[in-house]
Tab-separated table of C-alpha atoms and ligand atoms in Angstrom:
chain	number	residue	atom	x	y	z
A	11	UNK	CA	0.038	0.056	-0.011
A	12	UNK	CA	1.549	2.730	-0.632
A	13	UNK	CA	0.028	5.704	0.343
A	14	UNK	CA	-0.116	5.833	3.676
A	15	UNK	CA	-0.042	7.504	6.596
A	16	UNK	CA	1.196	6.985	5.751
A	17	UNK	CA	1.872	3.952	7.170
A	18	UNK	CA	1.002	2.752	4.494
A	19	UNK	CA	0.139	1.483	6.390
A	20	UNK	CA	-0.338	3.217	9.542
A	21	UNK	CA	-1.345	5.022	8.221
A	22	UNK	CA	-3.329	6.910	5.785
A	23	UNK	CA	-5.556	7.357	2.904
A	24	UNK	CA	-5.536	10.430	0.591
A	25	UNK	CA	-5.976	13.555	2.906
A	26	UNK	CA	-6.661	15.687	0.031
A	27	UNK	CA	-9.896	13.829	-0.862
A	28	UNK	CA	-11.229	14.415	2.630
A	29	UNK	CA	-14.118	17.041	3.123
A	30	UNK	CA	-13.163	19.789	5.397
A	31	UNK	CA	-14.754	18.265	8.441
A	32	UNK	CA	-12.689	14.992	7.966
A	33	UNK	CA	-9.605	17.038	7.545
A	34	UNK	CA	-10.260	18.938	10.809
A	35	UNK	CA	-10.709	15.752	12.743
A	36	UNK	CA	-7.572	14.199	11.080
A	37	UNK	CA	-5.434	17.263	12.324
A	38	UNK	CA	-6.944	17.139	15.695
A	39	UNK	CA	-6.057	13.421	15.858
A	40	UNK	CA	-2.473	13.914	14.604
A	41	UNK	CA	-2.027	16.366	17.216
A	42	UNK	CA	-2.579	13.830	19.808
A	43	UNK	CA	0.058	11.436	18.243
A	44	UNK	CA	3.612	11.673	19.129
A	45	UNK	CA	5.738	12.809	16.354
A	46	UNK	CA	9.397	12.192	15.430
A	47	UNK	CA	11.877	13.666	17.818
A	48	UNK	CA	9.641	12.602	20.859
A	49	UNK	CA	12.092	10.278	22.864
A	50	UNK	CA	9.069	8.053	23.869
A	51	UNK	CA	9.036	6.761	20.191
A	52	UNK	CA	12.496	5.150	20.698
A	53	UNK	CA	11.541	3.308	23.986
A	54	UNK	CA	10.614	-0.377	24.612
A	55	UNK	CA	7.031	-0.782	25.802
A	56	UNK	CA	6.297	-3.127	28.646
A	57	UNK	CA	4.086	-6.303	28.771
A	58	UNK	CA	0.612	-5.904	30.207
A	59	UNK	CA	-0.431	-7.966	33.103
A	60	UNK	CA	-3.951	-6.740	33.814
A	61	UNK	CA	-6.851	-6.560	31.671
A	62	UNK	CA	-8.863	-3.830	33.265
A	63	UNK	CA	-11.111	-0.764	32.429
A	64	UNK	CA	-8.178	1.294	31.894
A	65	UNK	CA	-6.813	-0.914	29.166
A	66	UNK	CA	-10.364	-0.870	27.502
A	67	UNK	CA	-10.403	2.901	27.511
A	68	UNK	CA	-6.996	3.039	25.914
A	69	UNK	CA	-8.006	0.714	23.109
A	70	UNK	CA	-11.194	2.803	22.627
A	71	UNK	CA	-9.228	5.963	22.363
A	72	UNK	CA	-6.583	4.563	20.026
A	73	UNK	CA	-9.200	3.097	17.775
A	74	UNK	CA	-11.002	6.504	17.495
A	75	UNK	CA	-7.647	8.227	16.860
A	76	UNK	CA	-6.485	5.701	14.309
A	77	UNK	CA	-9.869	6.114	12.589
A	78	UNK	CA	-9.892	9.975	12.693
A	79	UNK	CA	-6.199	10.220	11.617
A	80	UNK	CA	-7.060	7.750	8.600
A	81	UNK	CA	-4.574	5.332	9.687
A	82	UNK	CA	-4.416	1.687	9.280
A	83	UNK	CA	-2.563	0.865	12.622
A	84	UNK	CA	-1.580	2.743	15.917
A	85	UNK	CA	0.586	1.626	18.733
A	86	UNK	CA	0.248	2.645	22.443
A	87	UNK	CA	3.759	4.129	22.107
A	88	UNK	CA	2.496	6.721	19.580
A	89	UNK	CA	0.082	7.962	22.316
A	90	UNK	CA	2.755	8.090	24.890
A	91	UNK	CA	1.751	4.949	26.852
A	92	UNK	CA	4.522	2.302	27.018
A	93	UNK	CA	2.371	-0.616	27.202
A	94	UNK	CA	2.476	-3.583	24.512
A	95	UNK	CA	-0.838	-2.938	22.723
A	96	UNK	CA	-1.712	-1.895	19.253
A	97	UNK	CA	-4.790	-1.652	17.105
A	98	UNK	CA	-4.748	-2.295	13.347
A	99	UNK	CA	-7.230	-2.522	10.420
A	100	UNK	CA	-7.597	-6.278	9.813
A	101	UNK	CA	-10.101	-5.707	7.055
A	102	UNK	CA	-12.418	-2.869	5.770
A	103	UNK	CA	-14.509	-2.691	8.818
A	104	UNK	CA	-12.693	-4.953	11.167
A	105	UNK	CA	-10.328	-2.923	13.500
A	106	UNK	CA	-8.594	-5.401	16.017
A	107	UNK	CA	-6.604	-4.658	19.277
A	108	UNK	CA	-3.922	-6.931	20.153
A	109	UNK	CA	-2.271	-7.059	23.556
A	110	UNK	CA	1.283	-8.440	24.250
A	111	UNK	CA	1.591	-9.154	20.478
A	112	UNK	CA	4.155	-11.726	19.098
A	113	UNK	CA	4.901	-12.896	15.675
A	114	UNK	CA	5.034	-16.659	15.984
A	115	UNK	CA	5.376	-17.375	12.333
A	116	UNK	CA	6.962	-15.490	9.442
A	117	UNK	CA	6.627	-16.744	5.941
A	118	UNK	CA	9.750	-16.824	3.780
A	119	UNK	CA	8.436	-14.417	1.143
A	120	UNK	CA	9.557	-10.826	1.504
A	121	UNK	CA	8.213	-7.794	-0.258
A	122	UNK	CA	9.120	-4.206	-0.258
A	123	UNK	CA	6.656	-1.560	-0.431
A	124	UNK	CA	6.306	2.256	0.655
A	125	UNK	CA	5.278	2.830	4.259
A	126	UNK	CA	4.324	5.979	6.056
A	127	UNK	CA	3.749	6.491	9.901
A	128	UNK	CA	1.457	8.741	11.760
A	129	UNK	CA	4.345	9.678	13.735
A	130	UNK	CA	6.506	10.693	10.840
A	131	UNK	CA	4.345	13.123	8.838
A	132	UNK	CA	4.894	13.917	5.395
A	133	UNK	CA	7.373	11.173	4.410
A	134	UNK	CA	7.148	7.634	3.009
A	135	UNK	CA	9.945	5.226	2.417
A	136	UNK	CA	10.421	1.595	0.994
A	137	UNK	CA	10.388	-1.123	3.742
A	138	UNK	CA	10.784	-4.772	3.357
A	139	UNK	CA	8.420	-7.039	5.223
A	140	UNK	CA	7.216	-10.658	5.415
A	141	UNK	CA	4.276	-11.080	3.055
A	142	UNK	CA	2.676	-13.510	5.595
A	143	UNK	CA	2.904	-13.654	9.442
A	144	UNK	CA	1.098	-15.360	12.103
A	145	UNK	CA	0.353	-12.977	15.134
A	146	UNK	CA	-0.580	-14.152	18.633
A	147	UNK	CA	-1.387	-12.225	21.784
A	148	UNK	CA	-4.441	-11.522	23.915
A	149	UNK	CA	-7.544	-9.361	23.224
A	150	UNK	CA	-8.256	-6.494	25.536
A	151	UNK	CA	-10.166	-8.775	27.937
A	152	UNK	CA	-7.276	-11.257	28.175
A	153	UNK	CA	-8.342	-13.973	25.753
A	154	UNK	CA	-5.948	-15.604	23.641
A	155	UNK	CA	-5.994	-14.378	19.929
A	156	UNK	CA	-4.373	-15.795	16.868
A	157	UNK	CA	-4.468	-14.295	13.367
A	158	UNK	CA	-2.879	-15.634	10.174
A	159	UNK	CA	-2.351	-12.577	8.176
A	160	UNK	CA	-1.076	-11.732	4.502
A	161	UNK	CA	-0.529	-8.565	2.565
A	162	UNK	CA	-1.625	-5.237	4.040
A	163	UNK	CA	-2.757	-6.298	7.488
A	164	UNK	CA	0.495	-8.364	7.860
A	165	UNK	CA	2.746	-5.379	6.895
A	166	UNK	CA	0.642	-3.251	9.363
A	167	UNK	CA	1.256	-5.409	12.238
A	168	UNK	CA	4.964	-5.945	11.519
A	169	UNK	CA	5.094	-1.872	11.647
A	170	UNK	CA	3.016	-1.661	14.850
A	171	UNK	CA	5.072	-4.363	16.564
A	172	UNK	CA	8.192	-2.388	15.699
A	173	UNK	CA	6.806	0.862	17.527
A	174	UNK	CA	6.405	-1.251	20.606
A	175	UNK	CA	10.196	-2.058	20.583
A	176	UNK	CA	10.965	1.852	19.782
A	177	UNK	CA	11.916	0.896	16.024
A	178	UNK	CA	10.834	3.203	13.245
A	179	UNK	CA	10.661	2.726	9.512
A	180	UNK	CA	13.648	4.926	9.384
A	181	UNK	CA	15.532	2.154	10.913
A	182	UNK	CA	14.245	-0.380	8.187
A	183	UNK	CA	14.651	1.422	4.975
A	184	UNK	CA	17.746	2.006	2.843
A	185	UNK	CA	20.365	4.674	3.488
A	186	UNK	CA	19.244	6.998	0.729
A	187	UNK	CA	15.625	6.778	1.679
A	188	UNK	CA	16.472	7.451	5.292
A	189	UNK	CA	18.453	10.518	4.459
A	190	UNK	CA	15.835	11.943	2.051
A	191	UNK	CA	13.211	11.512	4.971
A	192	UNK	CA	15.447	12.952	7.652
A	193	UNK	CA	16.018	16.059	5.457
A	194	UNK	CA	12.244	16.548	5.673
A	195	UNK	CA	11.776	15.701	9.349
A	196	UNK	CA	14.696	17.454	10.933
A	197	UNK	CA	13.984	21.316	10.064
A	198	UNK	CA	10.916	21.384	12.172
A	199	UNK	CA	11.333	24.555	14.275
A	200	UNK	CA	10.674	24.312	17.819
A	201	UNK	CA	8.532	27.283	18.966
A	202	UNK	CA	9.959	28.701	22.267
A	203	UNK	CA	7.783	30.681	24.524
A	204	UNK	CA	9.155	34.201	24.781
A	205	UNK	CA	10.039	35.247	28.360
B	1224	NI	NI1	3.979	4.107	12.656
């Protein structure tokens, strides 16, 4: 998928085709998602041990943010919560949350495609991923779940799992694409408050 959030996955569809209200919702959602340069994006998230109402609220918030931001996946790390949970678009109307996710099988076939990321706005870059993976973990109530995924959803969960380990697509792309992306990401000015 190429168009994404960019994450191609995480992340997004064509923003220019959204109506004004959807664009406003997208901007509000993106403002709540941690952006490149935020150190939390480089930290490893911790396993969850309790499946409580806080977790259900977190998952509901992440699902709404992903939807509003027009993404196809979102990891808790991206909202500043270092817990191992992400949401992803498994099918057209099927958003799934996975807690303590693990890839238990990886198919041999690899494919390179452009990915974007809701935390790296304005850039996409080629990333090689497994075409087929098996993902296991828990649902937000603690029940075991297992998904055999192929194509876009498989790419999305590999991207989101990376977020939980502090890995970004910048670490997964080729040197030239990384440099080009950094040239776009780095110049963001920091607005200081005047005394
Ligand atoms: Ni991302």
